[in-house]
Amino acid sequence: MKSSIIPVDSGWTADVVVQPSGGADSLVLEQSESSLLSIPLHPLGVKPSGNQYTATSNARHAIGPFQILPDEVLAIFLEYLDSPQLRLLGSCCKFLYAFCRSEDLWKTLFIESPQSKSGSFSWRGSWRSTFLGLEAGQMAEIRCENVFSDVLYPPFLCTYTPLSPYTTNIPRGNAIPRLEDLSPTEFSENWSDKPFILTRPVREWPVYKSWDTDALLEQFGNVKFRAEAVDWSLNTYIQYMNNSSDESPLYLFDRGFVDKMGLSVGKHQQSPSYWIPECFGEDLFAVLGDKRPDDKWLIIGPARSGSTYHKDPNATSAWNAVLRGSKYWIMFPSNASTPPPPGVYVSEDQSEVTSPLSIAEWLLGFHAEARNTPGCVEGICGEGEVLHVPSGWWHLVVNLDTSIAITQNFVPRSHLPGVLSFLKDKPDQVSGFKKEVTDPYGDFVKGMQKEHPDLLEQALAELERRAEGRKRKWAATIGKDEAEESRGFSFGFGDDSDEEVP
Ligand SMILES: O=C(O)CCC(=O)C(=O)O
Ligand SMILES: [Fe+2]
């Protein structure tokens, strides 16, 4: 579950004053910290609520006794209305018009509509115009200059906040190392716990040489791909991608692309489409055969799309190859003694992650603190480069321009203990397995016993050692007597966050 957190010091709360400046189509925000930011005008002229104090009139007065409702409550109420109701209510006054035009409302309505479910339709530039079948010129443009709202304005600010202040001037100590390539031994011995960017291995891939949006459209325009909650044809998705202004653009993230696109993966195939960079070659989940969890995704999205903070599933590691565009990554290691990244809150069993809903909201509110947090690493993975995500690392990713990427998750031998313990101790958080696979841990152990008994034995011994270390630490913490009393207490293997214990 996620929820929106509005950072108190993000700059767009009541102390922000928006003043027309530098021409009709731009604004200068005068912020309390006197940082100046030039952004375009809100399409309807809505301004942050702080502006009401310097204005001569306020459109909110038109709703009479309903002024008692905070904007947040009004916005939630509107989520219960359908399209005719929103249009009717929106015609009452400018204040309600501005609220009833909110793209979030129309996005929800459209995604549930038969048109969206058909997967193939013409995107008309906004959720509302697409839902109502309106051409650009047919949309009423009612100016709402005297509408002041910290519910309506911030998403717009987030949409237009420039990314470059956050993604450039990376402090040298934070920079993700860039390497030409690595051998499997170098990876295994020195790098499997560290993020890095490889600059060479992808450049020979046929998909790297031939894929861009036009080429994909020509071959796969009618094929449906998953983008968050929808399955749209590539044709439709690319229309959306090229002409929308969502704060968090819908992100194409499809795990069935290899079959859908008829690709062949692996250097030894007759005409391979791409192959796994050699240094990541070993993947112990291969012992699961058909029972392995999802491991490959095609990722397409416009500038500003991306992934909010998460760790990869089942304690796996991943590589992410950028075929077109570029991605900014910010990453944090995770172990028992480090908190999650600033602005990210995790439930005790780590099953629930709460963070600001949008990437821009996080950048505005938490990036500066994150950059100064020990462990933080950052980097830009450019076209033809591959980034390594070690098991258990938190990461947030934002596309700096239209991007096409392929990512794969895998289990290197150095993370076998972590993966075993995750499957065993967190069955409720295990994901990506087919429904028929009812015992992922048991199946994985069986597969390992058959194909790599020595590795399995070492990993189980390592887990035993860690559990013993934790028991000793526990005993030292609570005192020997109590430890004796609590002997019934049983330690699990723990998670990927196990500390090194003597
Ligand atoms: O490309 C992205 O948005 C990031 C995907 C991701 O989280 C990953 O590859 O682990
Ligand atoms: Fe990830």
Short mmCIF file of C-alpha atoms and ligand atoms in Angstrom, two decimals:
data_model
loop_
_atom_site.label_atom_id
_atom_site.label_comp_id
_atom_site.label_asym_id
_atom_site.label_seq_id
_atom_site.Cartn_x
_atom_site.Cartn_y
_atom_site.Cartn_z
CA MET A 1 0.00 0.00 0.00
CA LYS A 2 1.27 3.44 -0.80
CA SER A 3 0.07 6.81 0.28
CA SER A 4 0.90 10.35 -0.66
CA ILE A 5 3.12 12.18 1.76
CA ILE A 6 3.34 15.90 1.27
CA PRO A 7 6.72 17.00 2.56
CA VAL A 8 6.36 20.10 4.73
CA ASP A 9 9.45 21.76 3.36
CA SER A 10 8.98 20.98 -0.29
CA GLY A 11 8.43 24.57 -1.30
CA TRP A 12 4.91 24.54 -2.67
CA THR A 13 2.93 24.77 0.55
CA ALA A 14 1.27 27.99 1.64
CA ASP A 15 4.44 30.04 1.55
CA VAL A 16 4.74 29.75 -2.21
CA VAL A 17 3.59 32.73 -4.21
CA VAL A 18 3.11 32.38 -7.91
CA GLN A 19 3.58 35.51 -9.93
CA PRO A 20 3.30 35.96 -13.66
CA SER A 21 6.73 36.82 -14.93
CA GLY A 22 8.84 36.49 -18.02
CA GLY A 23 5.97 36.34 -20.51
CA ALA A 24 2.49 34.90 -20.64
CA ASP A 25 3.43 31.25 -20.60
CA SER A 26 5.78 31.03 -17.68
CA LEU A 27 5.68 31.66 -13.96
CA VAL A 28 8.31 32.32 -11.37
CA LEU A 29 7.71 30.69 -8.03
CA GLU A 30 9.04 32.79 -5.21
CA GLN A 31 9.96 30.23 -2.62
CA SER A 32 10.77 30.79 1.00
CA GLU A 33 14.32 29.61 0.34
CA SER A 34 14.49 32.11 -2.53
CA SER A 35 15.32 29.42 -5.05
CA LEU A 36 13.77 30.38 -8.36
CA LEU A 37 12.16 27.88 -10.60
CA SER A 38 10.61 28.69 -13.93
CA ILE A 39 7.62 26.53 -14.84
CA PRO A 40 4.77 26.95 -17.32
CA LEU A 41 1.39 28.25 -16.26
CA HIS A 42 -1.20 25.76 -15.01
CA PRO A 43 -3.42 25.11 -18.04
CA LEU A 44 -6.49 26.41 -16.21
CA GLY A 45 -4.65 29.10 -14.25
CA VAL A 46 -5.02 27.35 -10.86
CA LYS A 47 -2.50 28.53 -8.25
CA PRO A 48 -1.21 27.23 -4.90
CA SER A 49 -3.41 28.08 -1.95
CA GLY A 50 -0.94 30.62 -0.55
CA ASN A 51 -1.83 32.93 -3.41
CA GLN A 52 -5.35 33.52 -2.07
CA TYR A 53 -3.91 35.90 0.52
CA THR A 54 -2.74 38.37 -2.09
CA ALA A 55 -5.70 37.93 -4.45
CA THR A 56 -8.71 40.20 -4.76
CA SER A 57 -11.21 37.38 -5.12
CA ASN A 58 -11.43 33.68 -4.38
CA ALA A 59 -13.51 31.30 -6.51
CA ARG A 60 -14.00 29.02 -3.49
CA HIS A 61 -16.63 31.38 -2.08
CA ALA A 62 -19.00 30.25 -4.83
CA ILE A 63 -19.53 26.87 -3.16
CA GLY A 64 -21.23 28.53 -0.19
CA PRO A 65 -21.72 26.23 2.83
CA PHE A 66 -19.53 23.54 1.21
CA GLN A 67 -16.53 25.78 1.86
CA ILE A 68 -16.31 23.94 5.14
CA LEU A 69 -14.96 20.92 3.26
CA PRO A 70 -11.19 20.88 2.92
CA ASP A 71 -9.97 20.41 -0.67
CA GLU A 72 -8.73 16.91 0.20
CA VAL A 73 -12.22 15.83 1.28
CA LEU A 74 -13.82 17.40 -1.78
CA ALA A 75 -11.36 15.54 -4.03
CA ILE A 76 -12.18 12.22 -2.34
CA PHE A 77 -15.91 12.88 -2.68
CA LEU A 78 -15.50 13.48 -6.42
CA GLU A 79 -13.94 10.03 -6.82
CA TYR A 80 -17.43 8.61 -6.26
CA LEU A 81 -18.95 10.43 -9.24
CA ASP A 82 -19.31 9.18 -12.80
CA SER A 83 -18.69 11.15 -15.96
CA PRO A 84 -22.15 12.83 -16.34
CA GLN A 85 -22.11 13.77 -12.65
CA LEU A 86 -18.63 15.27 -12.90
CA ARG A 87 -19.61 17.27 -15.97
CA LEU A 88 -22.79 18.52 -14.33
CA LEU A 89 -21.13 19.48 -11.08
CA GLY A 90 -18.25 21.06 -12.98
CA SER A 91 -20.66 23.37 -14.75
CA CYS A 92 -21.81 24.98 -11.46
CA CYS A 93 -18.88 27.34 -10.90
CA LYS A 94 -15.22 27.82 -11.74
CA PHE A 95 -14.07 26.31 -8.47
CA LEU A 96 -15.95 23.06 -9.05
CA TYR A 97 -15.03 23.12 -12.73
CA ALA A 98 -11.33 23.11 -11.82
CA PHE A 99 -11.84 20.20 -9.40
CA CYS A 100 -14.03 18.20 -11.80
CA ARG A 101 -11.41 18.56 -14.56
CA SER A 102 -8.79 16.82 -12.41
CA GLU A 103 -7.02 14.31 -14.62
CA ASP A 104 -6.72 11.78 -11.78
CA LEU A 105 -10.52 11.42 -11.72
CA TRP A 106 -10.75 10.93 -15.47
CA LYS A 107 -7.83 8.51 -15.49
CA THR A 108 -9.67 6.22 -13.07
CA LEU A 109 -12.89 6.47 -15.07
CA PHE A 110 -11.12 5.78 -18.34
CA ILE A 111 -9.07 2.84 -17.10
CA GLU A 112 -12.29 1.15 -16.02
CA SER A 113 -14.02 1.89 -19.34
CA PRO A 114 -14.63 -0.69 -22.09
CA GLN A 115 -12.48 1.40 -24.42
CA SER A 116 -9.42 1.03 -22.23
CA LYS A 117 -10.20 -2.66 -21.70
CA SER A 118 -10.32 -3.15 -25.50
CA GLY A 119 -6.65 -2.08 -25.46
CA SER A 120 -6.83 -0.27 -28.77
CA PHE A 121 -8.17 3.27 -29.21
CA SER A 122 -7.00 6.76 -30.10
CA TRP A 123 -5.32 8.66 -27.31
CA ARG A 124 -6.39 12.32 -27.43
CA GLY A 125 -3.83 14.01 -25.22
CA SER A 126 -5.59 13.81 -21.86
CA TRP A 127 -7.61 11.25 -19.89
CA ARG A 128 -10.69 13.46 -19.96
CA SER A 129 -10.60 14.16 -23.69
CA THR A 130 -9.94 10.49 -24.43
CA PHE A 131 -12.83 9.39 -22.20
CA LEU A 132 -15.20 11.92 -23.74
CA GLY A 133 -13.90 11.42 -27.30
CA LEU A 134 -13.07 15.12 -27.67
CA GLU A 135 -10.54 16.54 -30.12
CA ALA A 136 -8.07 19.08 -28.73
CA GLY A 137 -10.08 22.04 -30.08
CA GLN A 138 -13.36 20.76 -28.62
CA MET A 139 -12.28 21.04 -24.97
CA ALA A 140 -13.73 24.02 -23.15
CA GLU A 141 -10.93 26.13 -21.67
CA ILE A 142 -12.42 28.04 -18.78
CA ARG A 143 -9.87 30.18 -16.97
CA CYS A 144 -9.72 29.46 -13.25
CA GLU A 145 -7.32 32.17 -12.13
CA ASN A 146 -9.01 32.65 -8.79
CA VAL A 147 -8.90 29.00 -7.85
CA PHE A 148 -6.24 28.42 -5.19
CA SER A 149 -5.63 24.85 -4.16
CA ASP A 150 -2.83 22.76 -2.72
CA VAL A 151 -4.67 19.70 -3.98
CA LEU A 152 -4.90 20.77 -7.64
CA TYR A 153 -1.67 22.70 -8.04
CA PRO A 154 1.07 20.36 -6.68
CA PRO A 155 0.56 17.55 -9.23
CA PHE A 156 0.98 20.15 -11.94
CA LEU A 157 4.14 21.50 -10.30
CA CYS A 158 5.48 17.96 -10.00
CA THR A 159 4.80 17.35 -13.70
CA TYR A 160 6.90 20.34 -14.72
CA THR A 161 9.58 20.37 -12.04
CA PRO A 162 12.87 20.11 -13.95
CA LEU A 163 14.73 16.88 -13.20
CA SER A 164 18.21 18.16 -13.92
CA PRO A 165 18.85 19.80 -10.52
CA TYR A 166 18.44 16.34 -9.01
CA THR A 167 20.14 14.19 -11.61
CA THR A 168 23.27 16.26 -12.27
CA ASN A 169 26.27 17.29 -10.17
CA ILE A 170 26.40 13.86 -8.57
CA PRO A 171 28.93 14.10 -5.71
CA ARG A 172 32.02 12.12 -6.62
CA GLY A 173 31.69 9.91 -3.55
CA ASN A 174 28.16 8.90 -4.60
CA ALA A 175 28.93 8.01 -8.23
CA ILE A 176 28.09 4.47 -9.29
CA PRO A 177 31.30 2.98 -10.73
CA ARG A 178 31.42 2.71 -14.52
CA LEU A 179 33.32 -0.22 -16.02
CA GLU A 180 33.74 -1.45 -19.56
CA ASP A 181 33.01 -5.06 -18.72
CA LEU A 182 33.68 -7.69 -16.05
CA SER A 183 34.51 -11.37 -16.13
CA PRO A 184 32.22 -13.79 -14.26
CA THR A 185 34.99 -14.33 -11.71
CA GLU A 186 35.52 -10.61 -11.11
CA PHE A 187 31.77 -10.21 -10.67
CA SER A 188 31.49 -13.11 -8.31
CA GLU A 189 34.51 -12.19 -6.20
CA ASN A 190 34.30 -8.41 -6.00
CA TRP A 191 31.14 -6.93 -7.45
CA SER A 192 28.04 -8.98 -6.66
CA ASP A 193 27.23 -6.71 -3.69
CA LYS A 194 27.85 -3.41 -5.47
CA PRO A 195 25.95 -1.39 -8.04
CA PHE A 196 27.94 -0.66 -11.22
CA ILE A 197 27.34 0.34 -14.81
CA LEU A 198 28.83 -1.66 -17.68
CA THR A 199 29.41 0.37 -20.81
CA ARG A 200 30.17 -2.34 -23.36
CA PRO A 201 28.26 -5.65 -23.35
CA VAL A 202 24.95 -4.53 -24.87
CA ARG A 203 26.30 -2.81 -27.94
CA GLU A 204 26.37 -5.98 -30.02
CA TRP A 205 22.80 -6.99 -29.25
CA PRO A 206 20.58 -7.07 -32.36
CA VAL A 207 17.78 -5.48 -30.31
CA TYR A 208 20.13 -2.64 -29.36
CA LYS A 209 21.02 -2.05 -32.96
CA SER A 210 17.51 -2.17 -34.36
CA TRP A 211 15.00 -1.09 -31.71
CA ASP A 212 13.54 2.37 -31.55
CA THR A 213 9.92 3.37 -31.14
CA ASP A 214 9.30 3.54 -34.92
CA ALA A 215 10.80 0.12 -35.56
CA LEU A 216 8.85 -1.39 -32.67
CA LEU A 217 5.64 0.21 -33.86
CA GLU A 218 6.08 -1.18 -37.32
CA GLN A 219 6.58 -4.72 -36.10
CA PHE A 220 4.53 -4.85 -32.93
CA GLY A 221 2.07 -1.93 -33.16
CA ASN A 222 -0.95 -4.20 -32.64
CA VAL A 223 0.57 -6.35 -29.92
CA LYS A 224 -0.76 -5.64 -26.44
CA PHE A 225 1.66 -4.95 -23.63
CA ARG A 226 1.04 -4.44 -19.94
CA ALA A 227 1.42 -0.91 -18.61
CA GLU A 228 0.63 -0.97 -14.88
CA ALA A 229 -3.10 -1.80 -14.70
CA VAL A 230 -3.84 -1.82 -18.45
CA ASP A 231 -3.06 -3.96 -21.47
CA TRP A 232 -2.86 -1.63 -24.44
CA SER A 233 -1.59 -2.12 -27.97
CA LEU A 234 1.88 -0.66 -28.46
CA ASN A 235 0.31 1.72 -30.95
CA THR A 236 -1.99 3.15 -28.31
CA TYR A 237 0.67 3.21 -25.60
CA ILE A 238 3.10 5.14 -27.78
CA GLN A 239 0.40 7.69 -28.69
CA TYR A 240 -0.11 8.14 -24.93
CA MET A 241 3.61 8.25 -24.23
CA ASN A 242 4.24 10.95 -26.82
CA ASN A 243 1.42 13.24 -25.78
CA SER A 244 0.48 13.23 -22.14
CA SER A 245 1.35 15.28 -19.11
CA ASP A 246 0.73 12.93 -16.21
CA GLU A 247 2.69 13.54 -13.05
CA SER A 248 3.50 9.81 -12.97
CA PRO A 249 3.22 8.58 -16.55
CA LEU A 250 1.82 5.11 -17.07
CA TYR A 251 4.84 2.81 -17.43
CA LEU A 252 5.00 -0.13 -19.81
CA PHE A 253 6.43 -3.04 -17.83
CA ASP A 254 5.75 -6.33 -19.60
CA ARG A 255 6.94 -9.74 -18.48
CA GLY A 256 5.66 -11.65 -21.51
CA PHE A 257 7.56 -9.70 -24.16
CA VAL A 258 9.90 -12.51 -25.22
CA ASP A 259 6.99 -14.68 -26.40
CA LYS A 260 4.87 -11.79 -27.64
CA MET A 261 7.70 -10.48 -29.80
CA GLY A 262 9.07 -13.89 -30.82
CA LEU A 263 12.53 -13.12 -29.41
CA SER A 264 15.23 -15.63 -28.76
CA VAL A 265 17.43 -15.07 -25.75
CA GLY A 266 20.96 -16.45 -25.46
CA LYS A 267 24.17 -16.18 -27.42
CA HIS A 268 23.92 -19.77 -28.60
CA GLN A 269 20.50 -19.41 -30.22
CA GLN A 270 20.43 -19.47 -33.98
CA SER A 271 19.62 -15.81 -34.39
CA PRO A 272 19.65 -14.37 -30.90
CA SER A 273 17.82 -11.14 -30.16
CA TYR A 274 19.95 -10.48 -27.08
CA TRP A 275 22.00 -12.40 -24.56
CA ILE A 276 22.77 -12.05 -20.87
CA PRO A 277 25.99 -10.11 -20.30
CA GLU A 278 28.63 -12.75 -19.58
CA CYS A 279 29.52 -11.62 -16.07
CA PHE A 280 25.93 -12.20 -14.85
CA GLY A 281 25.73 -15.56 -16.63
CA GLU A 282 25.02 -17.75 -13.63
CA ASP A 283 21.44 -17.78 -12.39
CA LEU A 284 20.64 -20.38 -9.75
CA PHE A 285 16.86 -19.99 -10.26
CA ALA A 286 17.50 -21.84 -13.54
CA VAL A 287 17.33 -25.07 -11.50
CA LEU A 288 13.58 -24.41 -11.13
CA GLY A 289 13.05 -24.87 -14.89
CA ASP A 290 9.41 -24.09 -15.76
CA LYS A 291 8.72 -23.37 -12.11
CA ARG A 292 11.01 -20.32 -11.95
CA PRO A 293 9.39 -16.97 -11.13
CA ASP A 294 9.05 -14.15 -13.66
CA ASP A 295 12.48 -12.89 -14.57
CA LYS A 296 12.40 -10.76 -17.74
CA TRP A 297 10.68 -7.46 -18.41
CA LEU A 298 10.49 -5.03 -21.31
CA ILE A 299 10.28 -1.48 -19.98
CA ILE A 300 9.14 1.50 -22.06
CA GLY A 301 8.25 4.96 -20.83
CA PRO A 302 8.46 8.69 -21.50
CA ALA A 303 10.72 11.15 -19.73
CA ARG A 304 9.76 11.38 -16.04
CA SER A 305 8.33 7.87 -15.93
CA GLY A 306 10.15 5.41 -13.72
CA SER A 307 10.07 3.19 -10.67
CA THR A 308 9.50 4.42 -7.11
CA TYR A 309 11.57 2.95 -4.27
CA HIS A 310 11.57 -0.81 -4.03
CA LYS A 311 13.83 -3.81 -3.58
CA ASP A 312 13.73 -6.47 -6.27
CA PRO A 313 11.54 -9.52 -5.68
CA ASN A 314 12.55 -12.66 -3.80
CA ALA A 315 15.94 -11.15 -2.83
CA THR A 316 17.12 -11.51 -6.43
CA SER A 317 19.72 -9.32 -8.11
CA ALA A 318 19.04 -7.71 -11.49
CA TRP A 319 20.61 -6.10 -14.49
CA ASN A 320 18.89 -3.37 -16.46
CA ALA A 321 20.03 -2.63 -20.03
CA VAL A 322 19.10 0.69 -21.62
CA LEU A 323 18.49 0.34 -25.36
CA ARG A 324 17.16 3.86 -25.95
CA GLY A 325 17.18 6.92 -23.71
CA SER A 326 18.81 7.17 -20.30
CA LYS A 327 17.90 6.53 -16.67
CA TYR A 328 18.89 8.21 -13.43
CA TRP A 329 19.32 5.73 -10.57
CA ILE A 330 19.59 6.47 -6.86
CA MET A 331 20.26 3.46 -4.65
CA PHE A 332 20.79 2.49 -1.00
CA PRO A 333 22.15 -0.67 0.55
CA SER A 334 19.99 -2.38 3.10
CA ASN A 335 21.02 -4.16 6.25
CA ALA A 336 19.76 -4.52 9.76
CA SER A 337 21.48 -1.33 10.93
CA THR A 338 20.47 1.05 8.12
CA PRO A 339 17.08 2.72 7.87
CA PRO A 340 15.27 2.80 4.50
CA PRO A 341 15.99 5.80 2.23
CA PRO A 342 14.67 9.20 3.38
CA GLY A 343 10.94 9.53 2.72
CA VAL A 344 10.43 5.76 2.62
CA TYR A 345 8.70 3.98 5.47
CA VAL A 346 8.63 0.23 5.85
CA SER A 347 6.46 -1.96 8.05
CA GLU A 348 8.26 -4.14 10.58
CA ASP A 349 8.20 -7.25 8.42
CA GLN A 350 9.15 -5.12 5.38
CA SER A 351 6.01 -6.25 3.53
CA GLU A 352 4.56 -2.73 3.22
CA VAL A 353 6.45 0.20 1.75
CA THR A 354 5.01 3.69 2.05
CA SER A 355 6.57 6.54 0.12
CA PRO A 356 5.49 9.65 -1.76
CA LEU A 357 3.31 8.57 -4.66
CA SER A 358 5.27 10.26 -7.40
CA ILE A 359 8.95 10.34 -8.20
CA ALA A 360 8.90 14.14 -8.59
CA GLU A 361 7.25 14.50 -5.18
CA TRP A 362 10.08 12.45 -3.66
CA LEU A 363 12.75 14.42 -5.51
CA LEU A 364 11.27 17.73 -4.35
CA GLY A 365 10.96 16.64 -0.76
CA PHE A 366 13.72 14.18 -0.01
CA HIS A 367 16.46 14.15 -2.64
CA ALA A 368 18.77 16.62 -0.90
CA GLU A 369 18.67 14.64 2.34
CA ALA A 370 19.09 11.35 0.47
CA ARG A 371 22.18 12.59 -1.36
CA ASN A 372 23.84 13.28 1.99
CA THR A 373 22.83 9.97 3.54
CA PRO A 374 25.68 7.45 4.01
CA GLY A 375 25.44 4.60 1.53
CA CYS A 376 23.64 6.61 -1.16
CA VAL A 377 24.90 5.98 -4.70
CA GLU A 378 23.68 7.61 -7.90
CA GLY A 379 24.36 7.35 -11.59
CA ILE A 380 23.01 7.75 -15.09
CA CYS A 381 22.80 4.63 -17.20
CA GLY A 382 22.93 5.73 -20.81
CA GLU A 383 22.00 4.17 -24.12
CA GLY A 384 23.84 0.88 -24.63
CA GLU A 385 24.78 0.54 -20.95
CA VAL A 386 23.76 -1.96 -18.27
CA LEU A 387 23.29 -1.31 -14.57
CA HIS A 388 23.67 -3.95 -11.87
CA VAL A 389 21.19 -3.94 -8.97
CA PRO A 390 22.55 -6.07 -6.12
CA SER A 391 20.13 -8.17 -4.10
CA GLY A 392 18.38 -6.19 -1.36
CA TRP A 393 19.30 -2.68 -2.52
CA TRP A 394 16.65 0.02 -2.49
CA HIS A 395 16.37 1.85 -5.81
CA LEU A 396 14.41 4.65 -7.41
CA VAL A 397 14.73 5.14 -11.16
CA VAL A 398 13.59 7.96 -13.41
CA ASN A 399 13.80 8.11 -17.20
CA LEU A 400 15.47 11.28 -18.40
CA ASP A 401 13.98 10.88 -21.87
CA THR A 402 11.88 8.36 -23.78
CA SER A 403 13.38 5.06 -22.85
CA ILE A 404 13.37 1.42 -23.90
CA ALA A 405 15.04 -1.10 -21.61
CA ILE A 406 15.22 -4.80 -20.81
CA THR A 407 15.72 -6.02 -17.27
CA GLN A 408 16.35 -9.50 -15.90
CA ASN A 409 16.45 -10.80 -12.35
CA PHE A 410 18.80 -13.56 -11.32
CA VAL A 411 20.36 -15.37 -8.38
CA PRO A 412 24.17 -15.26 -8.28
CA ARG A 413 25.85 -17.79 -5.98
CA SER A 414 26.93 -15.13 -3.49
CA HIS A 415 23.27 -14.31 -2.79
CA LEU A 416 22.04 -17.89 -2.53
CA PRO A 417 21.78 -17.75 1.29
CA GLY A 418 19.71 -14.55 1.10
CA VAL A 419 17.36 -16.00 -1.50
CA LEU A 420 16.90 -19.26 0.43
CA SER A 421 16.13 -17.38 3.61
CA PHE A 422 13.69 -15.06 1.83
CA LEU A 423 11.77 -17.98 0.30
CA LYS A 424 11.72 -19.83 3.60
CA ASP A 425 11.03 -17.02 6.07
CA LYS A 426 8.86 -14.65 4.06
CA PRO A 427 6.47 -16.89 2.10
CA ASP A 428 3.84 -14.14 2.17
CA GLN A 429 6.23 -11.79 0.35
CA VAL A 430 7.39 -14.27 -2.28
CA SER A 431 6.15 -13.15 -5.69
CA GLY A 432 6.20 -13.92 -9.39
CA PHE A 433 5.71 -17.70 -9.16
CA LYS A 434 2.92 -19.38 -11.11
CA LYS A 435 -0.13 -20.38 -9.06
CA GLU A 436 0.68 -24.07 -9.43
CA VAL A 437 3.99 -23.57 -7.59
CA THR A 438 2.85 -23.96 -4.03
CA ASP A 439 6.22 -24.53 -2.36
CA PRO A 440 8.87 -22.31 -3.97
CA TYR A 441 11.36 -22.91 -1.17
CA GLY A 442 10.98 -26.71 -1.31
CA ASP A 443 11.19 -26.76 -5.11
CA PHE A 444 14.28 -24.54 -5.09
CA VAL A 445 16.03 -26.70 -2.49
CA LYS A 446 15.18 -29.84 -4.49
CA GLY A 447 16.51 -28.29 -7.70
CA MET A 448 19.70 -27.15 -5.98
CA GLN A 449 20.17 -30.56 -4.36
CA LYS A 450 20.06 -32.12 -7.80
CA GLU A 451 22.20 -29.64 -9.72
CA HIS A 452 24.46 -27.88 -7.21
CA PRO A 453 24.48 -29.90 -3.97
CA ASP A 454 27.79 -28.37 -2.87
CA LEU A 455 26.52 -24.79 -3.22
CA LEU A 456 23.35 -25.66 -1.35
CA GLU A 457 25.27 -27.21 1.48
CA GLN A 458 27.54 -24.17 1.82
CA ALA A 459 24.56 -21.79 1.74
CA LEU A 460 22.66 -23.72 4.41
CA ALA A 461 25.78 -23.80 6.57
CA GLU A 462 26.17 -20.04 6.13
CA LEU A 463 22.55 -19.51 7.23
CA GLU A 464 23.11 -21.69 10.25
CA ARG A 465 26.18 -19.61 11.10
CA ARG A 466 24.20 -16.38 10.80
CA ALA A 467 21.41 -17.74 12.98
CA GLU A 468 23.92 -18.76 15.63
CA GLY A 469 25.50 -15.31 15.49
CA ARG A 470 22.11 -13.70 16.01
CA LYS A 471 21.37 -16.00 18.92
CA ARG A 472 24.65 -15.00 20.57
CA LYS A 473 23.93 -11.35 19.98
CA TRP A 474 20.42 -11.75 21.40
CA ALA A 475 21.76 -13.50 24.46
CA ALA A 476 24.30 -10.72 25.00
CA THR A 477 21.56 -8.10 24.64
CA ILE A 478 18.97 -9.53 27.00
CA GLY A 479 21.30 -11.18 29.47
CA LYS A 480 22.12 -14.82 29.90
CA ASP A 481 19.32 -15.75 32.29
CA GLU A 482 16.58 -14.38 30.16
CA ALA A 483 18.14 -16.03 27.13
CA GLU A 484 17.90 -19.34 28.95
CA GLU A 485 14.26 -18.66 29.73
CA SER A 486 13.42 -17.73 26.16
CA ARG A 487 14.87 -20.90 24.75
CA GLY A 488 11.56 -21.72 23.15
CA PHE A 489 12.05 -18.71 20.92
CA SER A 490 13.06 -19.77 17.43
CA PHE A 491 15.16 -17.77 15.03
CA GLY A 492 14.34 -17.78 11.35
CA PHE A 493 17.07 -17.50 8.82
CA GLY A 494 16.51 -13.74 8.73
CA ASP A 495 16.47 -11.81 5.49
CA ASP A 496 18.90 -10.33 3.05
CA SER A 497 19.66 -7.73 5.67
CA ASP A 498 21.68 -10.07 7.83
CA GLU A 499 24.67 -8.45 9.39
CA GLU A 500 28.01 -10.10 9.22
CA VAL A 501 28.43 -11.82 12.56
CA PRO A 502 31.62 -13.35 13.86
O1 LIG B 1 13.89 0.87 -15.47
C1 LIG B 1 13.28 1.04 -14.42
O2 LIG B 1 12.33 1.79 -14.27
C2 LIG B 1 13.74 0.28 -13.20
C3 LIG B 1 13.39 -1.13 -13.25
C4 LIG B 1 13.86 -1.83 -12.03
O3 LIG B 1 13.46 -1.52 -10.94
C5 LIG B 1 14.85 -2.89 -12.13
O4 LIG B 1 15.34 -3.18 -13.23
O5 LIG B 1 15.16 -3.48 -11.08
FE FE B 2 13.93 -3.00 -9.48
#
